[in-house]
PDB file of C-alpha atoms in Angstrom:
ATOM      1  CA  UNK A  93       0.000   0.000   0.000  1.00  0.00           C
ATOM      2  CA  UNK A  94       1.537   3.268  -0.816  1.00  0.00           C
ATOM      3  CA  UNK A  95       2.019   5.944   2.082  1.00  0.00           C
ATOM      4  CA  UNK A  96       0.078   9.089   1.400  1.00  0.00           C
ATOM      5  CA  UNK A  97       1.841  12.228   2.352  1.00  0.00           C
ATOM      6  CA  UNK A  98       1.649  13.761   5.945  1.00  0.00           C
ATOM      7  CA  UNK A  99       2.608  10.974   7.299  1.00  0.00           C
ATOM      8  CA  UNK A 100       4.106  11.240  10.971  1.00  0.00           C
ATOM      9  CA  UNK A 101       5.368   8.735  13.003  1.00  0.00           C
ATOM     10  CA  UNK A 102       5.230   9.237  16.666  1.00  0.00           C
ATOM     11  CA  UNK A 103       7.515   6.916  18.724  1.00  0.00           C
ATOM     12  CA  UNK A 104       8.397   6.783  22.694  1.00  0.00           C
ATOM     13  CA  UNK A 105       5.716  10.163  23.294  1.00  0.00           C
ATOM     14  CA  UNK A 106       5.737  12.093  26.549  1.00  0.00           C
ATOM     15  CA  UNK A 107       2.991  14.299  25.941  1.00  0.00           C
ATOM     16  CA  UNK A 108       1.941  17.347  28.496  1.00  0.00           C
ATOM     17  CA  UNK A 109      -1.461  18.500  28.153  1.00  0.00           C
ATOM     18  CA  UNK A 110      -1.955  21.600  30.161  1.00  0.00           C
ATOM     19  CA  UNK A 111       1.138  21.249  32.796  1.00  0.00           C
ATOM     20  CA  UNK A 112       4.347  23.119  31.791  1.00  0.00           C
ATOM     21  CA  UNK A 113       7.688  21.301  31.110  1.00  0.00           C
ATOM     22  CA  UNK A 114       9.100  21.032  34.936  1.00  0.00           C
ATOM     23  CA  UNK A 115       5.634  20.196  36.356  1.00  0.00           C
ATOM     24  CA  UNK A 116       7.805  17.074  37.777  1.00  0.00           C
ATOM     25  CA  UNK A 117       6.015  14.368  35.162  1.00  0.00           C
ATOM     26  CA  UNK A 118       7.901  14.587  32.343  1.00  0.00           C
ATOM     27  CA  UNK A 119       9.988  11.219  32.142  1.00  0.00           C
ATOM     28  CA  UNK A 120      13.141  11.365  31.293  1.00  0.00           C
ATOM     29  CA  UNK A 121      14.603  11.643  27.792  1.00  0.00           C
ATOM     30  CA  UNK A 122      17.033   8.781  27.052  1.00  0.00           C
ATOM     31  CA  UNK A 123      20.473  10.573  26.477  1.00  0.00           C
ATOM     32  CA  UNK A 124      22.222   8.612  23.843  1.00  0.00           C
ATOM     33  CA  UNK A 125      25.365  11.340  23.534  1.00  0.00           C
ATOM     34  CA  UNK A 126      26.686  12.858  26.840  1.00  0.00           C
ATOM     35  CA  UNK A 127      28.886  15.064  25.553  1.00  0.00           C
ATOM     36  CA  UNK A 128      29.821  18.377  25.926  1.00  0.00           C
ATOM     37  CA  UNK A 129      29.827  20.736  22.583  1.00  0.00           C
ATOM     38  CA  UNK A 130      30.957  24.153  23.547  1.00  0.00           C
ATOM     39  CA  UNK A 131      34.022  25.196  20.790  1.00  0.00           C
ATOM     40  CA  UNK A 132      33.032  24.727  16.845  1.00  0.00           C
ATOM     41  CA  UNK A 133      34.166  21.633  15.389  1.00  0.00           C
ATOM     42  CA  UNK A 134      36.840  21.808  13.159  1.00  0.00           C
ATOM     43  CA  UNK A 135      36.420  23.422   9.695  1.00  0.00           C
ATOM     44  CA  UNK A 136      32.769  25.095  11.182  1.00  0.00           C
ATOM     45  CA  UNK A 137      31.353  28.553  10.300  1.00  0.00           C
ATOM     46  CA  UNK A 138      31.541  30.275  13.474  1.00  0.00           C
ATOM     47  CA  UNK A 139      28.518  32.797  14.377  1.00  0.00           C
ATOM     48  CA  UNK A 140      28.784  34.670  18.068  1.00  0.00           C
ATOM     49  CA  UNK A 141      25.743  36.858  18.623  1.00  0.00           C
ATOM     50  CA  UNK A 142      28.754  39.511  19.664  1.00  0.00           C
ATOM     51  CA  UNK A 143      32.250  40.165  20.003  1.00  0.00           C
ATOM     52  CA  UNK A 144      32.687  37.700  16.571  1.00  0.00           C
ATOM     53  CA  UNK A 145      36.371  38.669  14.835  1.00  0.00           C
ATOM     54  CA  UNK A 146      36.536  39.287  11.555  1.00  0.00           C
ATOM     55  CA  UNK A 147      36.161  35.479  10.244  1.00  0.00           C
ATOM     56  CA  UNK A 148      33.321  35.156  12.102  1.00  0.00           C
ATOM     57  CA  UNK A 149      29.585  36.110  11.711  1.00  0.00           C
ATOM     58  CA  UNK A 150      26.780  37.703  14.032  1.00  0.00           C
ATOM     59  CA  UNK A 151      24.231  36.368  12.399  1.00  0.00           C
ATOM     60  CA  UNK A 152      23.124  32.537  11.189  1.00  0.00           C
ATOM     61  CA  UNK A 153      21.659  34.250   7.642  1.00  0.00           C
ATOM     62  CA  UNK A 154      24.656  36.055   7.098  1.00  0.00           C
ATOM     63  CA  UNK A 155      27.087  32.295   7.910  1.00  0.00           C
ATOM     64  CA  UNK A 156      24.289  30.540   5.550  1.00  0.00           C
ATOM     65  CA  UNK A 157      24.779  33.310   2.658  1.00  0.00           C
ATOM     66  CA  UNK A 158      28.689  32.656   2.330  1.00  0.00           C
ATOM     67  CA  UNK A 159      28.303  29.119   1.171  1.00  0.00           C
ATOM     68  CA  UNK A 160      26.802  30.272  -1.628  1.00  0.00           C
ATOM     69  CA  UNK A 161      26.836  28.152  -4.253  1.00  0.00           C
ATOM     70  CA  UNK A 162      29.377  25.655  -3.183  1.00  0.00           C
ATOM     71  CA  UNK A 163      28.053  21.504  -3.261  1.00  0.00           C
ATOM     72  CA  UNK A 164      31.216  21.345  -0.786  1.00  0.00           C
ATOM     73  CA  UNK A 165      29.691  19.752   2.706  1.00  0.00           C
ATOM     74  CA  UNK A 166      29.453  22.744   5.368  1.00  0.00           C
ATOM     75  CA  UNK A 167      28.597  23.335   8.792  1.00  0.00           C
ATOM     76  CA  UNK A 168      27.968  26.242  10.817  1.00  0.00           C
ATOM     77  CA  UNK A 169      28.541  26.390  14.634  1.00  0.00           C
ATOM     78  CA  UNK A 170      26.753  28.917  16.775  1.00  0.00           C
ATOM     79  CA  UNK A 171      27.856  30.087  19.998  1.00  0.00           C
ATOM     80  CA  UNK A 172      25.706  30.513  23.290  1.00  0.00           C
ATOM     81  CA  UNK A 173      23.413  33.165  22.640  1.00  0.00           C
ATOM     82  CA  UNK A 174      20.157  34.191  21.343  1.00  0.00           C
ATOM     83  CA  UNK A 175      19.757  35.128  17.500  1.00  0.00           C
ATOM     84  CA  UNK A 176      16.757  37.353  17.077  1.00  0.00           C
ATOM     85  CA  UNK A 177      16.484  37.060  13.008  1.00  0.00           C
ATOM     86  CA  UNK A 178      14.282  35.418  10.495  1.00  0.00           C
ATOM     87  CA  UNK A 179      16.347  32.780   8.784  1.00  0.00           C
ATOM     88  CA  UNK A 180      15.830  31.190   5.314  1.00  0.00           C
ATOM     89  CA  UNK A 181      17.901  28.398   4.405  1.00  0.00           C
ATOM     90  CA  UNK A 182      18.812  27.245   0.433  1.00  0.00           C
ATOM     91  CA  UNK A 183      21.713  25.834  -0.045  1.00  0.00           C
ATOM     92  CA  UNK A 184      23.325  23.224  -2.604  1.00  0.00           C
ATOM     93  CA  UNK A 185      25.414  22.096   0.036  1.00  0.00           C
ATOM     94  CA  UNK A 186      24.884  19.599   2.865  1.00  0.00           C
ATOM     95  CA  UNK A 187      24.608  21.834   5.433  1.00  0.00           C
ATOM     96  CA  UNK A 188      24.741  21.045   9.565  1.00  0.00           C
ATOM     97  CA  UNK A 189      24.265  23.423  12.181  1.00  0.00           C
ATOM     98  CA  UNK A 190      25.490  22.641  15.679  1.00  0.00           C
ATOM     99  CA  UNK A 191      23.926  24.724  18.482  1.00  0.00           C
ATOM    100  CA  UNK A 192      26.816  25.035  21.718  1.00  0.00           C
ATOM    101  CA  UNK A 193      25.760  22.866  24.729  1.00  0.00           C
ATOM    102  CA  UNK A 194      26.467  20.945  27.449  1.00  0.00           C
ATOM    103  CA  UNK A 195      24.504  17.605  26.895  1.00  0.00           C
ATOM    104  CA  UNK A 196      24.347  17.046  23.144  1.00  0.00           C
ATOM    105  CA  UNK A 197      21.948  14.119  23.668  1.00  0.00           C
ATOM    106  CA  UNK A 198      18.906  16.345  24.637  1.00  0.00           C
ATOM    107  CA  UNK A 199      17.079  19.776  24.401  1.00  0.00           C
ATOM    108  CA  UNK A 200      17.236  20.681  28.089  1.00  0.00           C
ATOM    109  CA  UNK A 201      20.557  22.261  28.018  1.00  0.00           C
ATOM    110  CA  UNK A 202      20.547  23.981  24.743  1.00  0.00           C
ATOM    111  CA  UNK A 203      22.071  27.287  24.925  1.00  0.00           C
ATOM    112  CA  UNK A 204      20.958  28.762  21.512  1.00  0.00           C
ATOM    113  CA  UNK A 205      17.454  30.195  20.589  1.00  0.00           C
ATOM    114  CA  UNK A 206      16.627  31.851  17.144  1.00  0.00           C
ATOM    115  CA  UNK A 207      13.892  33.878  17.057  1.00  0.00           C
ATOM    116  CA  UNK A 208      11.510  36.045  15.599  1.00  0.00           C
ATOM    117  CA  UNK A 209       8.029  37.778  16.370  1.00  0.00           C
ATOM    118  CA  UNK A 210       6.077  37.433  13.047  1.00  0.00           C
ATOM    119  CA  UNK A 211       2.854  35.875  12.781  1.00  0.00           C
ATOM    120  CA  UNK A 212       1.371  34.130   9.108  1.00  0.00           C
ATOM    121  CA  UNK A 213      -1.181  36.862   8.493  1.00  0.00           C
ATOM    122  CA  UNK A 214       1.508  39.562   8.762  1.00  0.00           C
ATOM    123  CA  UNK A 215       4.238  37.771   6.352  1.00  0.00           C
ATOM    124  CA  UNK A 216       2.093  36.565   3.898  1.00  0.00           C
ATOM    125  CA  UNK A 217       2.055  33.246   4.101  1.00  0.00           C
ATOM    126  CA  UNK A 218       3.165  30.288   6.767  1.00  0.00           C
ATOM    127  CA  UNK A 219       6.674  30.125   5.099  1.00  0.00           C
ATOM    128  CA  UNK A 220       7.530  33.714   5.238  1.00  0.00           C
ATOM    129  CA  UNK A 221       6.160  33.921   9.256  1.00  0.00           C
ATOM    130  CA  UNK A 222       9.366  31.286  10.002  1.00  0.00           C
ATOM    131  CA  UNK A 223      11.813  31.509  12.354  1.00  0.00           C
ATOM    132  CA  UNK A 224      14.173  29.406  10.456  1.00  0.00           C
ATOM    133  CA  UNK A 225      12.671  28.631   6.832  1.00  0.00           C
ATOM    134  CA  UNK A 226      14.337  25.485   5.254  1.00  0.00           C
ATOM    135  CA  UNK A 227      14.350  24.661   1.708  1.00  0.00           C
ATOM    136  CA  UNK A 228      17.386  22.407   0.986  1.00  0.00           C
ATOM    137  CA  UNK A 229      17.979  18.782   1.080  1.00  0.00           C
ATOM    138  CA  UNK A 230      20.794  17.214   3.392  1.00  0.00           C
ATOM    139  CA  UNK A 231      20.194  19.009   6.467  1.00  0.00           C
ATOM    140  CA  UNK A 232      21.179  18.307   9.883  1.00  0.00           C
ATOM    141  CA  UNK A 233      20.759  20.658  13.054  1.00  0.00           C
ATOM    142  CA  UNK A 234      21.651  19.951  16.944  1.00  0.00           C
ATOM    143  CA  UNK A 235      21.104  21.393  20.254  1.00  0.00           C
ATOM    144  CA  UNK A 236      18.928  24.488  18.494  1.00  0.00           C
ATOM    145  CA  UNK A 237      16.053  26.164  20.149  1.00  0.00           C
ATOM    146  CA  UNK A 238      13.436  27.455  17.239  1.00  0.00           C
ATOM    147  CA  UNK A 239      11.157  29.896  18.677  1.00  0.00           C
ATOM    148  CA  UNK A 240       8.022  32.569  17.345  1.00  0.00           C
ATOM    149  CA  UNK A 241       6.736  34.836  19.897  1.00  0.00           C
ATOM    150  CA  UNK A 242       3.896  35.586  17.777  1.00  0.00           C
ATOM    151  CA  UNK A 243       0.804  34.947  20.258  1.00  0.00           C
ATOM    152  CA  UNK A 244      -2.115  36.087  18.124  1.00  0.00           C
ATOM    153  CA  UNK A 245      -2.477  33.549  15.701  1.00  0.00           C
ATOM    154  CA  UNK A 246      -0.528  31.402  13.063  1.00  0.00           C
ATOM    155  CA  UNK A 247       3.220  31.641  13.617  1.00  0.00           C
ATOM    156  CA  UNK A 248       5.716  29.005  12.411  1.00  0.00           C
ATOM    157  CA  UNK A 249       8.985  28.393  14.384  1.00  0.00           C
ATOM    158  CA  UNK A 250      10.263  26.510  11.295  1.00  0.00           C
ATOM    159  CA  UNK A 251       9.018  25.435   7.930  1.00  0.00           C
ATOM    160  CA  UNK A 252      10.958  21.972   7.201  1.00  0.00           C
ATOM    161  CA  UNK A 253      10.850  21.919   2.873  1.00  0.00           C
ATOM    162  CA  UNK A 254      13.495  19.241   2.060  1.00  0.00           C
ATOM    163  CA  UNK A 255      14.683  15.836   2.000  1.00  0.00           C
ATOM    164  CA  UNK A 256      16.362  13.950   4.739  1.00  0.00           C
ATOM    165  CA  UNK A 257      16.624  16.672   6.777  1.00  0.00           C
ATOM    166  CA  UNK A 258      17.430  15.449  10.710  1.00  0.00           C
ATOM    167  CA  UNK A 259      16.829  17.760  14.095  1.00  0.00           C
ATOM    168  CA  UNK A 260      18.534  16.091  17.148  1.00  0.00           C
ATOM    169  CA  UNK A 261      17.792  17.274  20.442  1.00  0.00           C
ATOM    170  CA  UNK A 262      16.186  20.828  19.242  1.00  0.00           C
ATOM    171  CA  UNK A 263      12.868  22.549  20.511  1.00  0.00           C
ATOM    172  CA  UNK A 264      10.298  24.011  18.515  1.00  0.00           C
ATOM    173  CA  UNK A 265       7.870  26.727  20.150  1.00  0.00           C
ATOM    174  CA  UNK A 266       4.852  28.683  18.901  1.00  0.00           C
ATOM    175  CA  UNK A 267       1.477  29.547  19.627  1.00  0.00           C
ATOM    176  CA  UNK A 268      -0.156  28.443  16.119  1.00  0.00           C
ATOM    177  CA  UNK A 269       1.595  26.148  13.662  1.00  0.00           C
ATOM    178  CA  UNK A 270       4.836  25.831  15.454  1.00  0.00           C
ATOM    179  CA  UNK A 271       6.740  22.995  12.851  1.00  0.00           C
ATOM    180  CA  UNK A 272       5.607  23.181   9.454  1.00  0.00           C
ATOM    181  CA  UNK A 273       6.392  19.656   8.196  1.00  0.00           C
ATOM    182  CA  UNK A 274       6.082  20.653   4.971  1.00  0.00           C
ATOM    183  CA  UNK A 275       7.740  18.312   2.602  1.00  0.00           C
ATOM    184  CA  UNK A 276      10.268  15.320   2.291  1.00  0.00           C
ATOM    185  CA  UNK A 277      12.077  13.279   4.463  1.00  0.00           C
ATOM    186  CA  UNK A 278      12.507  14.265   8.236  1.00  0.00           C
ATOM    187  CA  UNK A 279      13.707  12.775  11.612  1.00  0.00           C
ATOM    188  CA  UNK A 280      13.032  13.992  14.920  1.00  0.00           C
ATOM    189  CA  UNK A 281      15.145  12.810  17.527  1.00  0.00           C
ATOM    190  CA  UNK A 282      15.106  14.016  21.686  1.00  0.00           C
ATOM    191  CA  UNK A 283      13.410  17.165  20.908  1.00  0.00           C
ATOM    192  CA  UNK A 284      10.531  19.263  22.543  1.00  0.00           C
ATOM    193  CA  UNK A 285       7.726  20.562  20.325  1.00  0.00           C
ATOM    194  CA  UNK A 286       5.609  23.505  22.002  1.00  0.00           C
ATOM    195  CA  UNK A 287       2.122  25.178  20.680  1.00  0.00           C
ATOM    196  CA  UNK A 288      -1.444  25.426  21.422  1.00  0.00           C
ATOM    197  CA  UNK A 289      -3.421  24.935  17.879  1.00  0.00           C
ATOM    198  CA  UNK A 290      -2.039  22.896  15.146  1.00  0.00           C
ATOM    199  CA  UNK A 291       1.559  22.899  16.507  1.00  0.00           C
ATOM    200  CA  UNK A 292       2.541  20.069  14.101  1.00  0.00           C
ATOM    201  CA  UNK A 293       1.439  20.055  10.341  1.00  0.00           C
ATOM    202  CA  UNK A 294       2.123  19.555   6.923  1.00  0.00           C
ATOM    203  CA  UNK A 295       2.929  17.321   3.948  1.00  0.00           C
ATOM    204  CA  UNK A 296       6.145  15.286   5.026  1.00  0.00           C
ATOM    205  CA  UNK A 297       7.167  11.862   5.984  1.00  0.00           C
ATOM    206  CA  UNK A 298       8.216  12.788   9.349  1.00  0.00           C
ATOM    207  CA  UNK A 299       9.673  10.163  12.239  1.00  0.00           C
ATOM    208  CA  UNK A 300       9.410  12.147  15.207  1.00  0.00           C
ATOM    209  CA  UNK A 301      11.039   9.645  18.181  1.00  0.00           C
ATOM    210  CA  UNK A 302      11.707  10.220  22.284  1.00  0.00           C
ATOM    211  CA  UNK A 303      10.375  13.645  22.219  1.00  0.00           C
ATOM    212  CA  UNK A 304       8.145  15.905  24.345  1.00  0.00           C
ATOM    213  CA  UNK A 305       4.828  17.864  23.580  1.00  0.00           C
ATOM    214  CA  UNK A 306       3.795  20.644  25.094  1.00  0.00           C
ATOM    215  CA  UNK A 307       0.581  21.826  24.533  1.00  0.00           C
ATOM    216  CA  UNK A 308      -0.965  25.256  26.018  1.00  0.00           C
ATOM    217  CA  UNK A 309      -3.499  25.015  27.504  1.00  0.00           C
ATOM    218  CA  UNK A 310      -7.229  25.865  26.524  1.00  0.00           C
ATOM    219  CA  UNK A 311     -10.449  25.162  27.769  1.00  0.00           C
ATOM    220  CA  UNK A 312     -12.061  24.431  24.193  1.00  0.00           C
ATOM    221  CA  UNK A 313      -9.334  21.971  23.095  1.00  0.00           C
ATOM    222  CA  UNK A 314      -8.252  18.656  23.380  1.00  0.00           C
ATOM    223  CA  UNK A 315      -6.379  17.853  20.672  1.00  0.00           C
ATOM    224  CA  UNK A 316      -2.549  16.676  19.616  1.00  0.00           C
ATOM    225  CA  UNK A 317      -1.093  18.182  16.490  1.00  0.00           C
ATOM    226  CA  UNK A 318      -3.306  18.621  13.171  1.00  0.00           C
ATOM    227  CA  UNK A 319      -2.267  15.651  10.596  1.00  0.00           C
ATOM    228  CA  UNK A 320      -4.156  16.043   7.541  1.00  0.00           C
ATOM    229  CA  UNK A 321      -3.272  17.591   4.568  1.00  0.00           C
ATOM    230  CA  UNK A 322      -4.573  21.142   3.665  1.00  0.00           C
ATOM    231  CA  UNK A 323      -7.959  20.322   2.568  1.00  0.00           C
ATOM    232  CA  UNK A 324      -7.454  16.462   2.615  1.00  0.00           C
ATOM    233  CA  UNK A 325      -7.737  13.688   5.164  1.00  0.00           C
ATOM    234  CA  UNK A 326      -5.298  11.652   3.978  1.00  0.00           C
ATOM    235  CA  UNK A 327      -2.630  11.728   6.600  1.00  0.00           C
ATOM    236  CA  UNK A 328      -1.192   8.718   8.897  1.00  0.00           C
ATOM    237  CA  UNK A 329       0.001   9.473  12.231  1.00  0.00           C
ATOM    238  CA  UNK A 330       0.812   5.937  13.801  1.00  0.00           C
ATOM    239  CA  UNK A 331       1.708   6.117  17.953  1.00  0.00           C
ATOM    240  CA  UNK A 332       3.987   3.460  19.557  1.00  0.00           C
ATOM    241  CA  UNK A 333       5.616   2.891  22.292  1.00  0.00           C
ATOM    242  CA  UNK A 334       3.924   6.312  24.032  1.00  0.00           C
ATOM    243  CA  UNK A 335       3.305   6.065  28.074  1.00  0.00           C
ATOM    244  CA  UNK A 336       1.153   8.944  27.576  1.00  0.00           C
ATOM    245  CA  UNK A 337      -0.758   8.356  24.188  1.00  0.00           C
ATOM    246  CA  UNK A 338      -4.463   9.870  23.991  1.00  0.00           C
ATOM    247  CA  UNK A 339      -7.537  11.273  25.288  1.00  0.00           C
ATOM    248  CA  UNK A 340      -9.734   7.752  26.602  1.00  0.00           C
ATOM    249  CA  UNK A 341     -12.700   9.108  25.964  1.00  0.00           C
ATOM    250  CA  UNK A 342     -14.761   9.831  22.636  1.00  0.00           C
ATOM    251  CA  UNK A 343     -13.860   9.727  18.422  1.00  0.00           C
ATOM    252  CA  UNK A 344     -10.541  10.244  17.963  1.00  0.00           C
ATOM    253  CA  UNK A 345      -8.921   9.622  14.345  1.00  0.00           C
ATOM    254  CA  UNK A 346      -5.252  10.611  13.122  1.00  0.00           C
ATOM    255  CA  UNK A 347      -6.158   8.813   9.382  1.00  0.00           C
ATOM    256  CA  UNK A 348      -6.640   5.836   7.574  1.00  0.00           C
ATOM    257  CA  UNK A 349      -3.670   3.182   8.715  1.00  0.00           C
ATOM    258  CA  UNK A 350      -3.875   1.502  12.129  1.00  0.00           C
ATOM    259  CA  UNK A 351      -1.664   3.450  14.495  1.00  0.00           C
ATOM    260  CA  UNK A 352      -1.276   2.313  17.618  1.00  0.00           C
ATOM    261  CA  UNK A 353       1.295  -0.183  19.031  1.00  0.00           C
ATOM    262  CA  UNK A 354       2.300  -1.541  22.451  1.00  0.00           C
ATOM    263  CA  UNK A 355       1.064   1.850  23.969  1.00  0.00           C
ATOM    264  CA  UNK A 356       0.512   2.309  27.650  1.00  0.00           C
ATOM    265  CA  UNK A 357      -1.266   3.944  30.393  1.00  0.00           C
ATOM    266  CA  UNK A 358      -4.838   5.563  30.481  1.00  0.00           C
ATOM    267  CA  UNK A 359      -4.619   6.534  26.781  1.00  0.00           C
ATOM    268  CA  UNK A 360      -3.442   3.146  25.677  1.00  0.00           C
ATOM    269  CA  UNK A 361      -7.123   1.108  25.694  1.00  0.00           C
ATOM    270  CA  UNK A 362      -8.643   1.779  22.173  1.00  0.00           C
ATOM    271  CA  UNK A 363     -11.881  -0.174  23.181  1.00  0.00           C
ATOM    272  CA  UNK A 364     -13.407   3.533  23.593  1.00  0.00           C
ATOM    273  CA  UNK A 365     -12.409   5.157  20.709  1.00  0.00           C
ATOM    274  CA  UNK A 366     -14.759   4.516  17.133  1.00  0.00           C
ATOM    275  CA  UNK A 367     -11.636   4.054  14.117  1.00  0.00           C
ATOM    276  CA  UNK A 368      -8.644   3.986  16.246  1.00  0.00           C
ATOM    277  CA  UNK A 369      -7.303   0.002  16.151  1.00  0.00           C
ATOM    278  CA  UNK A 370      -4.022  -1.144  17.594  1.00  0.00           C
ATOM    279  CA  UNK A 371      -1.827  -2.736  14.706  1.00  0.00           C
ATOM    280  CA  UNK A 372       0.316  -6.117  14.739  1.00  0.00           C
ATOM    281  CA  UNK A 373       3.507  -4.654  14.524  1.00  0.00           C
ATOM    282  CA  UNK A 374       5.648  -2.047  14.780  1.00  0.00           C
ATOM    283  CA  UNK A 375       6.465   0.329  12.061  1.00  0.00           C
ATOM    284  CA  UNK A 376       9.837   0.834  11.093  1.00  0.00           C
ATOM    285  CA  UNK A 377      11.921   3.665   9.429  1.00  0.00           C
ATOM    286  CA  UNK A 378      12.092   1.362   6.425  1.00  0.00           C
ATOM    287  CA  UNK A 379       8.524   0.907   6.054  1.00  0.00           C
ATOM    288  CA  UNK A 380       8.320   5.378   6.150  1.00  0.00           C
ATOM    289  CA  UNK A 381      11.654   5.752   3.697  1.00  0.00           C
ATOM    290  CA  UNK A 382      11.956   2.703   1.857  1.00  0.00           C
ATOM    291  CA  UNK A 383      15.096   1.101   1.275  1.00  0.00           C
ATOM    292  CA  UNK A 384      17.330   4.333   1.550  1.00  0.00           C
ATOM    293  CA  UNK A 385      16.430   4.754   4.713  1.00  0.00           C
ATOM    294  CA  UNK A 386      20.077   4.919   6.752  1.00  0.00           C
ATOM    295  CA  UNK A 387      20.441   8.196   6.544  1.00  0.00           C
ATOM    296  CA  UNK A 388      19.385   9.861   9.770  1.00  0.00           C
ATOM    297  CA  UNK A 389      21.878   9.661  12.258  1.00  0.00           C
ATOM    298  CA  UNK A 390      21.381   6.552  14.126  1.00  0.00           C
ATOM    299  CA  UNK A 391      23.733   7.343  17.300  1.00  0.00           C
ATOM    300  CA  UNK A 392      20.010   9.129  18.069  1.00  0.00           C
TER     301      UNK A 392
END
C-alpha cells in the first residue's frame, strides 16, 4: 500500500497537556550522547551573537549566505546566545548546524534560541512567518532552540521543505503552527515541540522519536497536532511505544492506517475510541523511507 503524504510517526511520546515542562512528570529523555559541545568543530562557520572577529559572523543568515553556491559539505557552529532574526535556508550544500551545549543528547541544556516575532497573516504566508525557513535537502541541526513569539495567531517556528533533513535534540515553540512539516524526508530525535493549535502540520514523511509535547493550555481543546493535509484527510500518524498516548474518551482519528502499538497507560485502551485500532507490529523507518532509509543519524 503506498504511504500518502503527511505521514508522521510518533515513537516513545511524553505528551503534556496543560502542565508546563518542569511540572515534575515529564519522564526522562534517554540521552544517547553525553557530551559536551561548547568550541566549533573543526572546519565550522563560526557565528557569536557579539564580540565575533573578523572570520566570524553575528548572524546565522549572514554564515548561511557565504556558502553560496558551493556543493562542498558545510557546517555552521553557533555560539551561546540568542539570534533574534528570520532565517531562510537554500543551499546546494549539505549543510549542519550545531547549536553550543552541554549535553548534546537532549534539548534541556541547549544554549541557543533563534527567534523572531512574526505571525502568518503579517508575512504573507506560513513560510515567510518562520523563524528558520528550510528549503534544501541534506540538512542536519543539533542542540537548536526554534522559537516565534507571535501569540495572536498562526506563527511558524520553522518550515521543514526538504529531503532527509534530521533535528537532534532541538525545541520548537509557537502559539499556532509551530513545525511546518512541509515536505520530504525528516527525523526527529530528543526534541521538545511547544504550541497550542495545530503545533505540528504539513505534507512530510516525518519520524518524530523520544520527544516531548507541550501543549498550552485551553479550555475548548483537546487535541494533539493537526495531521491532515490542507484540505485532505489523507494523513497517517501511527503512535507506539507512548506512556502517555491519547484522550480515553470519545472519536478520535489521526487517518486511515492503524496506528497504535504496544502503547501504555490511560490513553493506551482503544476499546473507547470509534476508528482507532491497535496494529500487529511495529512500524519501522524502512517501512516510512523505503530502502534508503540509513540516513538519519542513528547514534540518536
Amino acid at each position: 500500500m503506498p504511504f500518502p503524504k503527511g505521514l508522521f510517526y510518533l515513537v516513545q511520546l511524553a505528551l503534556f497537556l496543560g502542565q508546563g515542562p518542569s511540572s515534575g512528570e515529564a519522564a526522562s529523555l534517554p540521552t544517547r550522547a553525553d557530551n559536551s559541545r561548547t568550541v566549533a568543530p573543526a572546519n565550522c562557520i563560526v557565528v557569536k551573537p557579539s564580540g565575533a572577529s573578523a572570520s566570524e559572523f553575528t548572524s546565522l543568515q549572514a554564515a548561511v549566505n557565504s556558502i553560496g553556491s558551493s556543493t562542498k559539505p558545510a557546517c555552521i557552529f553557533l555560539n551561546s546566545g540568542t539570534y533574534n532574526e528570520r532565517v531562510e535556508i537554500k543551499v546546494k550544500a549539505p549543510l549542519t548546524l550545531y547549536g553550543s551545549t552541554t549535553d548534546t543528547g537532549s534539548y534541556k541544556k541547549n544554549t541557543v534560541i533563534i527567534q523572531n516575532t512574526l505571525g502568518s497573516q503579517d508575512a504573507g504566508s506560513l513560510d515567510a512567518s518562520s523563524t528558520v525557513n528550510l528549503r534544501s535537502n541534506d540538512f542536519a541541526a543539533y542542540n537548536i532552540d526554534f522559537v516565534n513569539g507571535y501569540t495572536a495567531g498562526q506563527a511558524v517556528a520553522l518550515t521543514a521543505n526538504g529531503n532527509k533533513t534530521g533535528f537532534y535534540g532541538c525545541s520548537f515553540k509557537s502559539y499556532q503552527d509551530t513545525l511546518y512539516v512541509k515536505a520530504g524526508w525528516m527525523y526527529y530525535s530528543n526534541c521538545y515541540i511547544e504550541g497550542a493549535v495545530d503545533y505540528i502540520f504539513g505534507n512530510g514523511h516525518a519520524w518524530i522519536g523520544e520527544y516531548h509535547i507541550y501543549r498550552h493550555p485551553r479550555s475548548d481543546q483537546q487535541s494533539l497536532p493537526r495531521t491532515s493535509l490542507e484540505s485532505q484527510r489523507t494523513s497517517d500518524v501511527p503512535v507506539q511505544h507512548s506512556d502517555k498516548c491519547c484522550e480515553t474518551r470519545g472519536l478520535l482519528t489521526y487517518g486511515r492506517r492503524r496506528n497504535t502499538f504496544e502503547n501504555t497507560g490511560a490513553g493506551a485502551d482503544t476499546s473507547q475510541r470509534k476508528y482507532f485500532t491497535a496494529s500487529d507490529k511495529a512500524l519501522t523507518k524502512q517501512d516510512l523511507w523505503g530502502a534508503d532509509f540509513k540516513w538519519y543519524d542513528a547514534s540518536y
